[in-house]
Short mmCIF file of C-alpha atoms in Angstrom, two decimals:
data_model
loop_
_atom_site.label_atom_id
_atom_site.label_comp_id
_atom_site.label_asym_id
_atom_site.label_seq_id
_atom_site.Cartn_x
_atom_site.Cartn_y
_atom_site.Cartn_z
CA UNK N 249 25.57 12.72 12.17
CA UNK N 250 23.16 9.91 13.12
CA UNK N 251 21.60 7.63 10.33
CA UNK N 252 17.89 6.54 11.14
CA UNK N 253 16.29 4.44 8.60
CA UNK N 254 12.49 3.29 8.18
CA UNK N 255 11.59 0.37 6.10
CA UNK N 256 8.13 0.47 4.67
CA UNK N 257 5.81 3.57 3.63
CA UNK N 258 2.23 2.39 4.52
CA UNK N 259 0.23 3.44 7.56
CA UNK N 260 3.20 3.25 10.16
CA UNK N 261 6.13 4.08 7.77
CA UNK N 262 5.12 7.05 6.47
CA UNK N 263 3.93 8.92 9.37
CA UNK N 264 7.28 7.61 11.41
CA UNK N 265 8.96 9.52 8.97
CA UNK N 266 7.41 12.33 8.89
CA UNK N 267 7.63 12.41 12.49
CA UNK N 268 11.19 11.83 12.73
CA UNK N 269 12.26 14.60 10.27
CA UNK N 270 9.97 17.24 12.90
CA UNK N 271 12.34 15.92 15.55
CA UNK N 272 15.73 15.11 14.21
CA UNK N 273 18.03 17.53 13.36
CA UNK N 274 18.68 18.78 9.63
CA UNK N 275 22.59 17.29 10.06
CA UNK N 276 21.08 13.80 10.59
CA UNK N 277 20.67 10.88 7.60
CA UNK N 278 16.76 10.05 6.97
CA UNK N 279 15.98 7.65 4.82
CA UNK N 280 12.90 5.87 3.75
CA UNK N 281 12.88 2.35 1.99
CA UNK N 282 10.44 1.16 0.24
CA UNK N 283 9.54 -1.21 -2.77
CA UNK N 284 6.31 0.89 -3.65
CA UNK N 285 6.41 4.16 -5.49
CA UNK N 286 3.26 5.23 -3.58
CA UNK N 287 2.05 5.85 -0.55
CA UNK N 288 -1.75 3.95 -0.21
CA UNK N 289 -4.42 4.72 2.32
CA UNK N 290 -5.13 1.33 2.51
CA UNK N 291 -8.06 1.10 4.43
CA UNK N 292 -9.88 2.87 1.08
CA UNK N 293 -9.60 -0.14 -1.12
CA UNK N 294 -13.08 -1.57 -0.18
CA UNK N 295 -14.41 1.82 -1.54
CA UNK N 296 -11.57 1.52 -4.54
CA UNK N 297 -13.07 -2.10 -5.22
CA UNK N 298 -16.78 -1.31 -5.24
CA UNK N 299 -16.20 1.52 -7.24
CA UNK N 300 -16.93 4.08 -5.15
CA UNK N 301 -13.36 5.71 -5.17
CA UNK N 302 -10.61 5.97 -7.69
CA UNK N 303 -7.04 4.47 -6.14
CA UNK N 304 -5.36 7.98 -7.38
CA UNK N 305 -7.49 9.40 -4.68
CA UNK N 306 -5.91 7.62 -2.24
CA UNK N 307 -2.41 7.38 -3.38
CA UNK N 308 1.04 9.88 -2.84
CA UNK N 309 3.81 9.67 -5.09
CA UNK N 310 6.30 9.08 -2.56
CA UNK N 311 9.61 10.63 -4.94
CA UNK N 312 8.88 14.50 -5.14
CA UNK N 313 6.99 14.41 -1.71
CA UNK N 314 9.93 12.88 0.24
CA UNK N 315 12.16 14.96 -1.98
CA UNK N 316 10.22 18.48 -0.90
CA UNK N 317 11.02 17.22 2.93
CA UNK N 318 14.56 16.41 2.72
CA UNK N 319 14.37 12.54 3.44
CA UNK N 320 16.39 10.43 1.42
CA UNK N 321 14.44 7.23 -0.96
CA UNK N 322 15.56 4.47 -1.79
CA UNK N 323 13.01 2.63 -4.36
CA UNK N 324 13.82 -1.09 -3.55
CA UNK N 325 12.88 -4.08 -1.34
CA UNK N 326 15.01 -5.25 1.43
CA UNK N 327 16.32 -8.62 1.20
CA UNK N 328 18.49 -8.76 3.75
CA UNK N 329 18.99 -7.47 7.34
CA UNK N 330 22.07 -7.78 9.52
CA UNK N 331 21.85 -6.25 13.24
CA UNK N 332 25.59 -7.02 14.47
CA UNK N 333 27.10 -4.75 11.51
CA UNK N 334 23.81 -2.42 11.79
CA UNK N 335 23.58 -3.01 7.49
CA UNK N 336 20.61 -3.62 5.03
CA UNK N 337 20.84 -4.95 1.88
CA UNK N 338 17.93 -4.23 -0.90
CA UNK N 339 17.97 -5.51 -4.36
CA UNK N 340 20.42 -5.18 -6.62
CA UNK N 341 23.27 -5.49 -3.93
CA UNK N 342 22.77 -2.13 -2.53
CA UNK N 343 24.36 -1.77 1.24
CA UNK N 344 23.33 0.94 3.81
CA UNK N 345 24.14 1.68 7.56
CA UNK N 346 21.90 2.70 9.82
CA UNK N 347 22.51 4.05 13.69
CA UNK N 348 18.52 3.59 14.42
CA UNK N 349 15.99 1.91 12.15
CA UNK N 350 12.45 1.41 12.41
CA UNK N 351 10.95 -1.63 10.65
CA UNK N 352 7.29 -0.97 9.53
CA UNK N 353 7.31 -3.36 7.06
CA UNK N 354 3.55 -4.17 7.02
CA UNK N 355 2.30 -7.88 6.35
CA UNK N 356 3.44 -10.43 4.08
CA UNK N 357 0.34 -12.86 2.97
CA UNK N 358 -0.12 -16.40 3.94
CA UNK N 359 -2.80 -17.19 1.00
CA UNK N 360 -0.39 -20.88 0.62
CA UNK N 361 -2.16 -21.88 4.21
CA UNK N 362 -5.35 -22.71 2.11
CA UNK N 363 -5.25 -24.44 -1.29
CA UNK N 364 -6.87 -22.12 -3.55
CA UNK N 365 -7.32 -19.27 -1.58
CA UNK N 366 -6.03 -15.76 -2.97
CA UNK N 367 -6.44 -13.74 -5.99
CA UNK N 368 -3.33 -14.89 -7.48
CA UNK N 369 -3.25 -18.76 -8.49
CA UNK N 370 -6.54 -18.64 -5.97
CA UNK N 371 -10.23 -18.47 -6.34
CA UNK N 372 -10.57 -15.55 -4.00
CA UNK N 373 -10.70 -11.42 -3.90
CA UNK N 374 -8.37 -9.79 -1.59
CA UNK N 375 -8.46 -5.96 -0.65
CA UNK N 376 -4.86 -5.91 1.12
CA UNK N 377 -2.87 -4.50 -1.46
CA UNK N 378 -3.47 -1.80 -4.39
CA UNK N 379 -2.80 -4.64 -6.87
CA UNK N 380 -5.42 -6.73 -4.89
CA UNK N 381 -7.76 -4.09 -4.91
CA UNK N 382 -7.53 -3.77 -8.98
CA UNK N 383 -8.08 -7.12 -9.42
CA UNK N 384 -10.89 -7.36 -7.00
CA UNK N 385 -12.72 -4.96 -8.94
CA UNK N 386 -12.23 -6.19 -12.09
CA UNK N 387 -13.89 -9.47 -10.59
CA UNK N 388 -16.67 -7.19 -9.00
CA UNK N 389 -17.38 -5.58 -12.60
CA UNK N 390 -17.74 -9.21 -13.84
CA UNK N 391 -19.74 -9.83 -10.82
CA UNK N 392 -22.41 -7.64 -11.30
CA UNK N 393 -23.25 -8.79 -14.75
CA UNK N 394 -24.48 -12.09 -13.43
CA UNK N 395 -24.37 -11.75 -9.67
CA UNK N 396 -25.24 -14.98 -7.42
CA UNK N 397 -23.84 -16.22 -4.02
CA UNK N 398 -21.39 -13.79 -2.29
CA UNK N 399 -19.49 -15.36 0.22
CA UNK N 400 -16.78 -12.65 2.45
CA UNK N 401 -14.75 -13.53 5.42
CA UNK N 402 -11.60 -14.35 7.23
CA UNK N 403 -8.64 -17.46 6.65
CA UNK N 404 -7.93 -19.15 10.34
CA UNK N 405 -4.92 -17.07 12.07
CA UNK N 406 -6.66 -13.83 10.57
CA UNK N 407 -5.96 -10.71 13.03
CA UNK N 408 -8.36 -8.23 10.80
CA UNK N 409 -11.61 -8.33 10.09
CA UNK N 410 -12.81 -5.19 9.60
CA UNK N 411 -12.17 -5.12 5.98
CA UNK N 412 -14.44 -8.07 6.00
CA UNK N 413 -17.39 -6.72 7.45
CA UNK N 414 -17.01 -3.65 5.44
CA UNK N 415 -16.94 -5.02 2.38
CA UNK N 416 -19.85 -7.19 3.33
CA UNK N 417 -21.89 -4.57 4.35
CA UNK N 418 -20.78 -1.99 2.21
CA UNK N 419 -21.36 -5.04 -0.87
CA UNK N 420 -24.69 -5.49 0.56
CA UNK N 421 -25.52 -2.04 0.02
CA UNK N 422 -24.21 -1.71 -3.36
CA UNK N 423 -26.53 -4.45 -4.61
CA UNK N 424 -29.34 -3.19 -3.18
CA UNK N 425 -28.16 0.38 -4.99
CA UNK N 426 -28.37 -1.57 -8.03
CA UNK N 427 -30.95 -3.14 -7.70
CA UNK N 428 -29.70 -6.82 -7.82
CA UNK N 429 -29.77 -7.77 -3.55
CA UNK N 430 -33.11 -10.32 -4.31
CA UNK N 431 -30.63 -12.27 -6.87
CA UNK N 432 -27.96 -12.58 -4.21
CA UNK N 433 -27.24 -14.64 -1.05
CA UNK N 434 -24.81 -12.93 1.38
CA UNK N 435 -22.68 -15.43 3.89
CA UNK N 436 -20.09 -14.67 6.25
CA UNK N 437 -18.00 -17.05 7.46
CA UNK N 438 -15.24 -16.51 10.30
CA UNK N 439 -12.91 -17.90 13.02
CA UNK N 440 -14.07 -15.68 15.38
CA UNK N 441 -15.69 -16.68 18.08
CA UNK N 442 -19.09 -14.80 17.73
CA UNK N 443 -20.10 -11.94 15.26
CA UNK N 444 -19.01 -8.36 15.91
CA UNK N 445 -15.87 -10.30 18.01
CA UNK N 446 -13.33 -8.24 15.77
CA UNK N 447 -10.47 -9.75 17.58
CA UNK N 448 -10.68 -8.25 20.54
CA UNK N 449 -13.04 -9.64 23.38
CA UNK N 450 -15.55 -7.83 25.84
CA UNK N 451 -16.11 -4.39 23.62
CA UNK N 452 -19.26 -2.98 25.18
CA UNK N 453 -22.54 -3.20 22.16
CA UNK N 454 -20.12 -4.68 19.32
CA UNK N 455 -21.78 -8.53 19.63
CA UNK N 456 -25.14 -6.98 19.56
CA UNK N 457 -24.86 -3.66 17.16
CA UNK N 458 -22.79 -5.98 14.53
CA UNK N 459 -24.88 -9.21 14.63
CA UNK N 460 -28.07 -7.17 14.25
CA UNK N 461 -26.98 -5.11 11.64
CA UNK N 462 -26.13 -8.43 9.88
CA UNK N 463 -29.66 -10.25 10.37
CA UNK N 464 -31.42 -7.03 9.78
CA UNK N 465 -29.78 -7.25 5.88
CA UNK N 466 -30.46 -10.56 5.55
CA UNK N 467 -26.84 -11.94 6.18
CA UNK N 468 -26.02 -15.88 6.90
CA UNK N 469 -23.23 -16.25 9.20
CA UNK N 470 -20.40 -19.08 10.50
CA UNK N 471 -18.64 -18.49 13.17
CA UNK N 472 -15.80 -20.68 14.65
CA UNK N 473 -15.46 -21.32 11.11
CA UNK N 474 -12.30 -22.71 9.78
CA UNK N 475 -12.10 -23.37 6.00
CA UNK N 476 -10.02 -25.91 4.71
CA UNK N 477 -9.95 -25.33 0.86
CA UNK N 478 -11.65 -23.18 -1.89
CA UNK N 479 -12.42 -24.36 -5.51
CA UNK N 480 -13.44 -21.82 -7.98
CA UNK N 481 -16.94 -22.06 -6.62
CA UNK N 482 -17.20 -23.37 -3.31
CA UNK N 483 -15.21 -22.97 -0.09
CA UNK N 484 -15.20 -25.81 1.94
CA UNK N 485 -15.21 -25.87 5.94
CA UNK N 486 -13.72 -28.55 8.26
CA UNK N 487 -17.06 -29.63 8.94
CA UNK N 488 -17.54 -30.92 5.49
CA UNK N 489 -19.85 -27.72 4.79
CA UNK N 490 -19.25 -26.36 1.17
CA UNK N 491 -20.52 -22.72 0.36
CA UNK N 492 -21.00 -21.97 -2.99
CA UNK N 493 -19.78 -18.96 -4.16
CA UNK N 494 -20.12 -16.22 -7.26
CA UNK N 495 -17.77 -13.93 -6.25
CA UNK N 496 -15.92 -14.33 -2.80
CA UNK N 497 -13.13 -11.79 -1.19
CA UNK N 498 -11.49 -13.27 1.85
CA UNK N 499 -8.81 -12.15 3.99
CA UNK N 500 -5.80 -14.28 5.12
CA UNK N 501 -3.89 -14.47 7.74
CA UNK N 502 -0.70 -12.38 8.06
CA UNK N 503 2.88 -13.02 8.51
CA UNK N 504 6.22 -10.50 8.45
CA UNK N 505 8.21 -9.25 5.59
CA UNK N 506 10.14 -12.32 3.97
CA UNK N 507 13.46 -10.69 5.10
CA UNK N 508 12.58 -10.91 8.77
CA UNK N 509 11.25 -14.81 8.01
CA UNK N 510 14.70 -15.33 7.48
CA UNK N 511 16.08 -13.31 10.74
CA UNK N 512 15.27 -15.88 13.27
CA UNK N 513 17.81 -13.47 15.87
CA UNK N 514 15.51 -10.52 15.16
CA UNK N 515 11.96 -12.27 14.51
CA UNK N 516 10.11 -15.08 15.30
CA UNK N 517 8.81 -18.31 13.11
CA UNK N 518 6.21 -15.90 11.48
CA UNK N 519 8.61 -12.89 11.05
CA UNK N 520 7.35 -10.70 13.45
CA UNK N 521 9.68 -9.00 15.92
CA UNK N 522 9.08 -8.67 19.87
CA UNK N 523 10.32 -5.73 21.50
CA UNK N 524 9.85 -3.99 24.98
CA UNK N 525 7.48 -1.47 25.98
CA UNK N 526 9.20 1.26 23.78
CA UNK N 527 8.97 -0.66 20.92
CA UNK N 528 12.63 -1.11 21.10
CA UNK N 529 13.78 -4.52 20.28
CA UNK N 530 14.49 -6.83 22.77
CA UNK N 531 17.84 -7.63 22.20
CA UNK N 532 19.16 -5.60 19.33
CA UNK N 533 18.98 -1.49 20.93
CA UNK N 534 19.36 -0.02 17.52
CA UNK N 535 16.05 -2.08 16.08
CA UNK N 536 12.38 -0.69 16.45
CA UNK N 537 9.01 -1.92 15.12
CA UNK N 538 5.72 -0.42 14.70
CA UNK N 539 2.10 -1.86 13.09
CA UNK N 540 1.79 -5.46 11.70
CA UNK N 541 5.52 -5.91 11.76
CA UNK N 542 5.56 -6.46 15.79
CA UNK N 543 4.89 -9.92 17.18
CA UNK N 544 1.96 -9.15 19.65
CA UNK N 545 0.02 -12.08 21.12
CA UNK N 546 -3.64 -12.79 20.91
CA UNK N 547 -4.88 -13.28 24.87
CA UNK N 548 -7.92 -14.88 23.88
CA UNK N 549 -8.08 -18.27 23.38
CA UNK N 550 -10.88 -19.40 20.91
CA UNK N 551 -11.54 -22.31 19.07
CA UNK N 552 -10.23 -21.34 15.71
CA UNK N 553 -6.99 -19.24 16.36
CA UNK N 554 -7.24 -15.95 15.61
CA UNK N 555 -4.72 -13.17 15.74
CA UNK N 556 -4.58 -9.94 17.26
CA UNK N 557 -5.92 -6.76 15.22
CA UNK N 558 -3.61 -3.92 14.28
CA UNK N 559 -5.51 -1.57 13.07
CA UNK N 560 -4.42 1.51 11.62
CA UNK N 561 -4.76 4.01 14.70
CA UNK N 562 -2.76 1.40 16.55
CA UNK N 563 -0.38 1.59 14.26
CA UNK N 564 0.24 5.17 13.81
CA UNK N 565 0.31 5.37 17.25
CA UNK N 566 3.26 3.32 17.28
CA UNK N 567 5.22 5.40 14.62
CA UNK N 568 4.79 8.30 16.58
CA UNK N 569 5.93 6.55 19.88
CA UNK N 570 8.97 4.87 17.83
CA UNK N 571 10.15 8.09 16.33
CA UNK N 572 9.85 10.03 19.69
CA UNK N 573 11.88 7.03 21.18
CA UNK N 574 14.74 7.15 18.19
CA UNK N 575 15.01 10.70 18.55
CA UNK N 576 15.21 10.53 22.38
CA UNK N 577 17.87 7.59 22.39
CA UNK N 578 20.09 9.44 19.60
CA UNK N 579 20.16 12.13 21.81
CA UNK N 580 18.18 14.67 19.26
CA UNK N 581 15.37 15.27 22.53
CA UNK N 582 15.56 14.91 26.32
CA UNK N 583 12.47 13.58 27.40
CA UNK N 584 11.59 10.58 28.90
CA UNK N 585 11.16 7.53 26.47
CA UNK N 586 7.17 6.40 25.76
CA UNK N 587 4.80 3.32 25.67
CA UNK N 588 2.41 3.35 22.78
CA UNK N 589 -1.01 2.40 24.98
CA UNK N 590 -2.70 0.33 22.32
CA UNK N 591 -5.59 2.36 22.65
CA UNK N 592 -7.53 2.23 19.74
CA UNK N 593 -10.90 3.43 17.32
CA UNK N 594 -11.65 1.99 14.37
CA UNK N 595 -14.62 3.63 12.27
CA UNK N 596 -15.82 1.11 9.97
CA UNK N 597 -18.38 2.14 7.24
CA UNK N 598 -21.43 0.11 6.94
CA UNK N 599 -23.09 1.02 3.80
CA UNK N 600 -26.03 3.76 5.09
CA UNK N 601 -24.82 3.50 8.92
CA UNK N 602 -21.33 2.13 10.28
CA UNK N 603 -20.14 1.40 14.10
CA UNK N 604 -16.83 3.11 15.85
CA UNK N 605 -15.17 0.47 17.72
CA UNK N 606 -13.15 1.93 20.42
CA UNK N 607 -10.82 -0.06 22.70
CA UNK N 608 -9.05 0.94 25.73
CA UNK N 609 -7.03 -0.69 25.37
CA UNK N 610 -6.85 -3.69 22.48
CA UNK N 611 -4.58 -5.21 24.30
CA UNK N 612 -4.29 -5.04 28.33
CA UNK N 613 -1.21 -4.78 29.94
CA UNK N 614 -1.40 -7.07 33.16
CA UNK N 615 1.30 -5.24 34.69
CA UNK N 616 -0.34 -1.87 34.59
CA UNK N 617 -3.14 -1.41 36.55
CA UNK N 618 -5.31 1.05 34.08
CA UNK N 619 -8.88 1.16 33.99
CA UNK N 620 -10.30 -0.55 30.54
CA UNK N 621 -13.36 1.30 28.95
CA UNK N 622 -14.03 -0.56 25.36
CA UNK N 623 -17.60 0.29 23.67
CA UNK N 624 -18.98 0.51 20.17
CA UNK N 625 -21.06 3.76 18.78
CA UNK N 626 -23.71 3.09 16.24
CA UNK N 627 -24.83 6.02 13.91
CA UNK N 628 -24.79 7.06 10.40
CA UNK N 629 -22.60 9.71 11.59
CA UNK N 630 -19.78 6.60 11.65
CA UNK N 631 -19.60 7.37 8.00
CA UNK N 632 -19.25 10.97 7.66
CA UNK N 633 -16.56 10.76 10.21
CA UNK N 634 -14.64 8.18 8.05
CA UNK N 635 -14.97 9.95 5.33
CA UNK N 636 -13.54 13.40 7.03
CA UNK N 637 -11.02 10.72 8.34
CA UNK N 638 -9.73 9.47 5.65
CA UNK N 639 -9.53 13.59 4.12
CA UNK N 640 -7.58 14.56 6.94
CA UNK N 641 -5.02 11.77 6.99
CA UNK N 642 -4.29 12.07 3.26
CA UNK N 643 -4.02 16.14 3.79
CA UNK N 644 -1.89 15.66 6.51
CA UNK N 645 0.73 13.03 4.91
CA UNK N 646 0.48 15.31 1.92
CA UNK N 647 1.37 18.02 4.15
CA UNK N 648 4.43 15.40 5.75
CA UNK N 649 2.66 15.44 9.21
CA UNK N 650 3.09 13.08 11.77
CA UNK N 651 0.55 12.73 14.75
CA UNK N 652 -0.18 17.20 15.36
CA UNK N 653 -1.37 17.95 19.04
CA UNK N 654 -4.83 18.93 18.16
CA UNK N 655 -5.07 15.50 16.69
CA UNK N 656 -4.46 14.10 19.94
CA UNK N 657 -6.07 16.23 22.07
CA UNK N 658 -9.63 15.30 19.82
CA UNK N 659 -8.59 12.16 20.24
CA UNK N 660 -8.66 12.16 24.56
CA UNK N 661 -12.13 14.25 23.89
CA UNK N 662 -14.29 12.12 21.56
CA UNK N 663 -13.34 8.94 22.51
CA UNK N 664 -10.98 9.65 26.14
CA UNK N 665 -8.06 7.91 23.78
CA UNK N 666 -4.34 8.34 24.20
CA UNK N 667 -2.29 7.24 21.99
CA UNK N 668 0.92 7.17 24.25
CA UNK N 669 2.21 7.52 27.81
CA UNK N 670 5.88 7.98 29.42
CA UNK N 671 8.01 4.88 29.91
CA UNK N 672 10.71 5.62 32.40
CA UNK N 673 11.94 1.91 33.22
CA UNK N 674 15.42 2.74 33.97
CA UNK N 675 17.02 0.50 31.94
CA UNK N 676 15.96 1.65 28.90
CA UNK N 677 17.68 4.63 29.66
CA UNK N 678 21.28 3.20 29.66
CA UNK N 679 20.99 1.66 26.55
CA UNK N 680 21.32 3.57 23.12
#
């Protein structure tokens, strides 16, 4: 009997899982860890904030769903991590072993980089967590009672800024709803190094579809912007700029899981972990990583750093890579080993219209000579598809689905994505 563990049940967790129990057999230990009781669609807390969507709608209780599919739960945090002994430790002293794990621990939040910046002990809205997401729209409902200068953006070291642009946008159009946009100033304000950037460089129409959707609403913007510190109404820029601010909801930059900070063997400074094309870790054969939890470097190099985006089809694509690659290394399926591409789309909803951001792929692989075909789509069309997006991937973790073929197969079709290719570097093959 082999035991395979995954830490975390967000975006990359939960799908892993799923994915594992279709391949593993019924004989083999599954568990899932995880300090939440649900599973959140997290890229539906904008909606959740603004009011536009309840969280239950976007929630799983994880218990009697991962009870139906026969994988085991454990309901705590991991505080500790040990790769020689192949242990982890969660709270309250409880030990277990693992023969495989996959870390998809998601991001830890690095709000202490700028004095005053978060929603707790901060001046600022986050939409990262469920929590966050509560008390950002308590703050919006506030908001709107005497609305004035709304200020959205991005912490230097950020990787993702969708979330910012759609909650600007999707803010914007809200007031306007309402009836309250004339009594409101909109500013953005950024690292990146020029609107519609997104953290990743040379995507065909995104400078020009994103920055003109911004003027067209009447948006002020700051780019290479790096703030400095936020009192509870103005953020402050290293230029000595201060914009004031009525309500403001910026993202920070990310680091690992607090366990892995304290792994410096498995992860680096920041607590991410590197691993090889496989996802495998580098040096520890019975350690994957998927999503935010892998250290992935940002190949541009701009004035304010930035990090690299990993956005949510990124990061399913790595689940389903890792648990092909755990299931082919425990012996479960013969089949060569795969490379998640980093081939991504990201559908971002603008209010009225939204933009599909697809890059192939976010991050190049110099040592692979494969042709690169990033673009951006513009159409109100964006949002129905998000919307039947974000149906489909709660029916399908509902249903405990991984990554089906047809998904994949629409996938190469509308957007000539794939999410994975075979990785047959010998090597890998002789090590389990």
């Amino acid at each position: 009997m082999t035991n395979v563990v995954v830490i975390g049940a967000g975006l990359g967790g939960l799908p892993a899982v799923h994915e594992l129990r279709s391949l593993l057999p019924k004989s083999d230990r599954l568990i899932l860890i995880s300090d939440h009781s649900h599973f959140t669609f997290i890229p539906g807390l904008i909606r959740v904030t603004l009011g536009m969507a309840s969280l239950e709608s976007i929630q799983i209780d994880l218990e009697p769903h991962l009870k139906r599919l026969g994988i085991e739960w454990i309901n705590h945090k991991v505080t500790a991590l040990n790769p020689h002994t192949q242990t982890i430790t969660v709270e309250e002293g409880e030990t277990v072993n693992y023969d495989y794990v996959a870390i998809a621990t998601g991001a830890s939040f690095a709000f202490d980089a700028i004095p005053g910046l978060g929603p707790h002990g901060g001046y600022t809205q986050s939409v990262c967590t469920p929590d966050h997401a509560i008390h950002a729209r308590e703050a919006w409902v506030k908001y709107l009672e005497n609305p004035g200068p709304l200020v959205v953006g991005a912490a230097p070291g950020a990787g993702c800024f969708g979330p910012a642009y759609e909650f600007l946008l999707m803010a914007d159009s809200e007031l306007r709803r309402r009836g309250l946009r004339d009594r409101v100033t909109l500013t953005y304000v950024t690292p990146e190094p020029y609107i519609g950037h997104l953290g990743v460089s040379d995507v065909k129409n995104a400078k020009e579809y994103t920055s003109e959707l911004l003027k067209e609403r009447g948006i002020e913007t700051f780019t290479n912007a790096e703030i400095t510190a936020i009192t509870p109404d103005k953020i402050t820029l290293k230029t000595g700029q201060q914009l004031p601010f009525s309500y403001s909801m910026i993202l920070p930059s990310f680091r690992g899981a607090k366990f892995l900070q304290q792994l410096p063997d498995v992860a680096n400074a920041k607590g991410f972990i590197p691993v090889n094309p496989t996802y495998r870790h580098r040096d520890f054969p019975s350690i994957y990583a998927l999503g935010v939890a892998v250290a992935l470097d940002q190949p541009d190099k701009t004035p304010i750093p930035i990090g690299l985006p990993k956005s949510g089809a990124m990061t399913e694509a790595m689940a389903v890579a890792v648990a092909h690659n755990i299931a082919v290394a425990s012996g479960a399926v013969s089949a060569p080993f795969q490379r998640p591409t980093l081939e991504s789309v990201c559908l971002a909803e603008y209010g009225e219209t939204g933009i599909v951001y697809v890059a192939i792929p976010v991050l190049p692989d110099p040592s692979l000579e494969e042709p690169q075909n990033s673009y951006a789509l513009k159409g109100r069309w964006v949002v129905w598809g998000k919307e039947l997006l974000e149906y489909y991937f709660m029916v399908k973790m509902r249903w405990g689905l991984g990554m089906p073929w047809f998904e994949r197969l629409g996938l190469r079709i509308l957007f000539q994505v794939n999410i994975a290719k075979p990785y047959t570097y010998t090597s890998l093959t002789t090590t389990s």
